[in-house]
XYZ file of C-alpha atoms in Angstrom:
345
model
C 153.595 39.473 191.592
C 149.996 38.593 190.092
C 148.855 35.952 191.433
C 149.254 37.936 194.460
C 147.854 41.316 193.701
C 145.315 38.558 191.983
C 145.207 39.955 187.932
C 147.143 39.435 184.786
C 150.708 39.111 184.653
C 149.914 41.839 181.529
C 147.971 44.171 183.778
C 151.333 43.871 185.901
C 153.546 45.148 183.593
C 151.037 47.954 182.440
C 151.014 49.378 186.233
C 154.545 48.832 186.352
C 155.713 49.947 182.888
C 152.973 52.214 181.230
C 153.410 53.201 178.349
C 155.071 56.434 177.595
C 152.709 58.249 175.534
C 150.327 57.576 177.431
C 148.158 55.112 174.709
C 147.273 51.646 176.485
C 144.034 49.538 178.021
C 142.990 51.993 180.909
C 143.532 50.345 184.557
C 141.331 51.135 187.342
C 142.635 53.343 189.987
C 141.980 49.993 192.763
C 143.369 47.765 190.195
C 147.083 49.881 190.156
C 147.170 50.011 193.628
C 146.663 46.334 194.128
C 149.609 45.752 191.903
C 152.124 48.201 193.539
C 151.152 47.331 196.822
C 152.414 43.385 195.599
C 155.132 45.254 194.557
C 155.948 46.570 197.611
C 155.816 43.621 199.829
C 157.237 41.645 197.475
C 161.012 44.494 197.062
C 160.281 44.442 193.740
C 162.465 47.387 192.210
C 162.866 48.217 188.369
C 165.626 47.968 186.858
C 165.713 51.012 184.044
C 167.777 49.102 181.673
C 165.555 45.557 181.577
C 162.489 48.317 181.365
C 164.381 50.290 178.147
C 165.481 46.559 176.640
C 162.188 45.242 177.216
C 160.692 48.409 175.325
C 162.830 48.295 172.474
C 162.001 46.857 169.254
C 163.773 44.884 166.352
C 161.382 45.564 164.018
C 161.311 42.008 163.250
C 158.229 39.816 163.233
C 157.851 36.128 163.882
C 156.223 33.488 161.533
C 155.940 29.917 163.271
C 153.842 27.301 162.228
C 152.000 24.663 163.512
C 151.951 22.402 160.648
C 155.661 21.695 159.077
C 156.081 23.941 156.833
C 159.729 25.346 156.477
C 161.570 24.329 154.057
C 158.775 24.728 151.366
C 158.420 24.684 147.690
C 155.961 26.966 145.108
C 153.481 23.714 145.646
C 153.214 23.572 148.858
C 149.472 25.432 150.389
C 151.192 27.568 152.835
C 153.509 29.387 150.170
C 151.220 31.514 149.228
C 150.545 32.620 152.650
C 153.798 33.348 152.952
C 154.096 35.001 149.689
C 151.878 37.852 151.114
C 153.221 37.738 154.614
C 156.589 39.021 153.293
C 156.061 41.228 150.614
C 153.109 43.137 153.726
C 155.904 42.900 155.766
C 158.666 44.645 153.323
C 155.661 47.154 152.645
C 155.813 47.713 156.607
C 159.439 48.166 156.921
C 159.443 44.950 159.377
C 161.736 42.104 158.330
C 160.974 38.681 159.353
C 162.238 35.817 161.568
C 160.664 32.174 160.586
C 160.357 29.885 163.660
C 161.226 26.057 161.921
C 162.020 24.216 164.528
C 157.890 23.241 163.530
C 158.666 21.200 160.181
C 160.319 18.484 162.722
C 156.681 18.055 163.454
C 154.336 20.586 164.845
C 155.272 22.671 167.915
C 154.117 19.923 170.497
C 157.140 17.989 169.565
C 159.746 20.910 170.811
C 158.794 20.388 174.350
C 156.137 22.617 176.525
C 158.155 25.624 176.351
C 158.014 25.187 172.389
C 156.927 28.830 171.224
C 159.098 30.405 174.129
C 161.213 31.054 171.257
C 158.837 34.283 169.054
C 159.514 36.323 172.193
C 163.043 37.360 169.890
C 160.719 39.381 167.596
C 158.142 42.153 167.569
C 155.325 40.152 167.927
C 154.401 36.809 166.177
C 152.061 35.538 163.654
C 151.027 31.637 163.463
C 149.254 29.660 161.351
C 148.096 25.773 161.630
C 144.568 24.300 161.870
C 145.862 22.708 165.675
C 147.030 25.314 168.440
C 148.885 24.836 171.979
C 146.182 26.743 173.981
C 147.246 27.302 177.271
C 150.888 28.962 175.783
C 149.198 30.951 172.994
C 146.602 32.179 175.685
C 150.583 32.454 178.263
C 151.674 35.019 175.017
C 148.735 36.728 174.915
C 148.625 37.317 179.441
C 152.267 38.370 179.058
C 151.309 41.345 176.213
C 152.923 39.467 173.531
C 151.430 40.831 170.243
C 149.967 37.326 168.641
C 148.068 37.431 165.191
C 146.562 34.342 164.623
C 146.073 33.485 160.389
C 143.171 31.531 160.474
C 139.896 31.723 162.607
C 140.439 31.586 166.251
C 137.497 33.399 168.134
C 137.377 29.951 170.803
C 141.014 30.861 172.320
C 139.822 34.076 173.853
C 142.368 37.407 173.729
C 143.944 35.847 170.576
C 144.034 38.433 167.403
C 143.574 36.456 164.362
C 142.613 37.324 160.443
C 140.057 34.839 158.388
C 138.478 33.951 155.113
C 134.574 33.849 154.576
C 134.300 30.141 154.810
C 130.973 30.041 155.205
C 129.619 32.278 152.166
C 132.007 30.699 150.101
C 130.670 27.771 150.676
C 126.776 28.845 150.668
C 127.353 29.833 147.298
C 129.033 26.597 145.426
C 125.818 24.264 147.596
C 123.776 27.036 145.489
C 125.640 26.342 142.695
C 124.685 23.244 142.257
C 121.310 22.881 143.538
C 120.916 25.437 140.376
C 122.374 22.577 138.054
C 119.262 20.312 140.316
C 121.305 18.626 142.922
C 118.388 17.828 145.330
C 120.930 15.513 147.932
C 123.775 16.764 148.015
C 126.408 15.336 150.976
C 130.038 16.622 152.802
C 132.398 14.903 153.389
C 135.127 16.720 155.428
C 137.170 15.006 158.227
C 136.027 14.290 162.111
C 138.513 17.697 163.709
C 137.242 20.543 165.288
C 139.311 23.135 164.055
C 137.407 26.570 163.199
C 138.218 26.252 158.876
C 135.818 23.127 158.978
C 133.434 23.681 161.163
C 132.938 27.145 159.065
C 132.688 24.864 156.085
C 130.285 22.802 157.906
C 128.036 25.857 158.216
C 128.012 27.302 155.561
C 126.756 23.575 153.408
C 123.772 23.189 156.487
C 123.342 26.597 155.432
C 123.302 26.573 151.439
C 120.633 23.446 151.802
C 118.351 26.175 153.363
C 118.395 28.281 151.512
C 117.838 26.068 148.777
C 115.112 24.445 150.342
C 116.801 21.339 149.953
C 117.300 18.039 152.847
C 119.635 18.395 155.749
C 120.301 16.901 158.452
C 123.129 13.676 159.632
C 122.889 12.559 156.818
C 124.328 15.016 154.845
C 127.430 15.305 156.598
C 129.824 12.422 156.323
C 132.260 13.369 159.061
C 135.340 10.235 159.438
C 138.405 10.208 161.130
C 140.069 8.226 158.552
C 138.526 8.513 155.141
C 140.582 6.402 153.571
C 138.738 3.734 155.377
C 135.237 4.835 155.334
C 134.177 6.675 152.482
C 134.789 3.052 149.954
C 132.782 2.672 147.246
C 130.519 0.491 147.911
C 129.491 3.390 150.773
C 129.252 5.423 147.671
C 127.230 3.166 145.360
C 125.115 2.891 148.324
C 124.142 7.011 148.623
C 123.727 6.739 145.155
C 120.793 4.197 144.974
C 119.792 6.675 147.913
C 119.417 9.773 145.635
C 123.303 11.642 146.322
C 124.327 13.071 142.874
C 126.886 15.452 144.389
C 129.189 15.254 146.987
C 131.415 18.598 148.566
C 134.769 18.064 150.247
C 136.400 20.274 152.381
C 140.805 20.895 151.601
C 142.855 20.563 155.064
C 146.864 20.314 154.770
C 146.471 16.403 153.567
C 143.704 17.010 151.532
C 142.904 13.086 152.592
C 138.835 14.233 152.686
C 138.894 15.084 148.253
C 141.649 12.465 147.223
C 138.638 9.382 149.479
C 135.930 11.093 147.553
C 137.643 10.766 144.058
C 139.335 7.212 145.075
C 135.914 6.052 146.027
C 134.302 7.690 142.626
C 136.756 5.245 140.043
C 135.800 2.390 142.722
C 132.491 2.759 142.111
C 132.601 2.259 138.209
C 130.997 5.667 138.706
C 131.451 8.752 136.336
C 132.053 12.422 136.937
C 129.745 14.414 136.167
C 127.482 12.530 134.329
C 126.728 9.934 137.281
C 127.922 12.114 140.743
C 129.169 15.673 140.332
C 132.070 17.327 143.081
C 133.174 20.121 144.265
C 136.048 20.953 146.341
C 135.926 23.877 149.130
C 139.246 25.144 148.631
C 142.530 23.858 146.761
C 143.193 20.604 145.554
C 146.539 19.425 146.992
C 149.130 19.961 144.768
C 150.359 16.210 143.836
C 146.748 16.155 141.944
C 148.035 19.298 139.486
C 147.635 16.939 136.485
C 143.650 16.172 137.263
C 141.335 18.734 136.069
C 140.040 21.627 138.272
C 136.966 21.054 140.622
C 134.369 22.427 140.829
C 134.876 25.354 144.248
C 136.085 28.411 145.459
C 140.025 29.526 146.234
C 141.299 30.285 149.381
C 143.328 34.166 149.180
C 145.724 33.277 150.523
C 148.422 35.966 149.861
C 145.982 38.440 150.720
C 145.384 36.771 153.908
C 149.341 36.422 154.871
C 149.090 40.796 153.858
C 146.014 41.109 156.016
C 147.336 39.250 158.830
C 150.759 41.135 159.261
C 148.570 44.701 158.971
C 146.851 43.520 162.509
C 149.959 42.575 163.372
C 151.839 45.377 162.728
C 149.379 47.673 164.589
C 149.196 45.691 167.914
C 153.009 46.557 168.058
C 152.864 49.553 167.377
C 151.310 49.735 170.932
C 147.095 49.659 170.150
C 144.964 47.275 171.579
C 142.832 44.173 170.166
C 140.384 46.639 169.383
C 141.887 49.552 168.357
C 143.803 47.762 165.819
C 142.148 48.379 162.225
C 140.461 44.973 162.777
C 140.585 43.277 159.421
C 137.084 41.975 157.754
C 137.124 38.617 156.595
C 138.420 37.920 153.041
C 135.876 36.748 150.578
C 136.349 33.902 148.947
C 136.415 33.369 144.681
C 134.185 30.378 143.429
C 135.927 28.745 141.167
C 133.966 26.724 137.861
C 134.936 23.591 136.958
C 133.949 20.345 135.048
C 134.090 18.104 137.774
C 130.103 19.522 138.196
C 127.393 19.366 135.699
C 123.477 19.373 135.817
C 122.039 16.209 138.171
C 121.372 13.003 136.449
C 117.799 11.890 135.592
C 116.323 8.966 138.446
C 113.698 7.006 137.421
């Protein structure tokens, strides 16, 4: 019917099943007539029982991760997100449905219809760096309430909440510049996840604000930092005058682990020879290491903000009408891994 009328499935639903309180996006009369004509030509007869069922709410919010997350423990980086989600959902009178199929390898491992089961809930919160765009788009076009935890501007129509990684990274670079570091390099993985792009943007803006050299040579982007970030490469940077490195936080912590390994392999001292900063929190299995300079991601606050936005969409507000959450600020974290830039002859 949607194809015949030349509109989205969501528009068909809005025309054939208008909200009783009159809320919802305005549909032009021309579009409404096209949908009704398509319905008549196809012999569509509304089912009152099905309509009542579709309009019913279960007071259930779904949580689906594109990264293996459930079951987890308090050391997992996603655990604080889930704490914020649970507390806010309870405060708003919702129960949670945790879709644990992603634990076996992510949504893609369960086939092309992996997300269909989330429709058991009234709406769903998604998280993870990499998402199946086509499936999320289909949910949004069908009018199903969706919120992504983390910036997803490239997915049109998907509501999201996120942390202000740009400003936080800029602050870390400013801290290093204040310590006298003139050459700084960012270490990141080779992907296009918005969180990585935001950190790189903040890094380059921080260099520019401090009037420090910027450009391609200041960003080390690798698909496998464990292989490419060698002690020899690190010594070469040090010989060229690089005195500070910052690494992004990812689910695996590969960039930070590789940087630490290369520094030790090169026989360099931190922070006497090189200063190191982490754009996020260190992996849980490195708890015995000094907590590095960087910033803390407000994971519980982000989880709570995502639930508030999802509840607004479930209540019938459009994304524009919903109380859109602002970017959540990250808190700068001083640490023993940074110090004054060493003097070079």
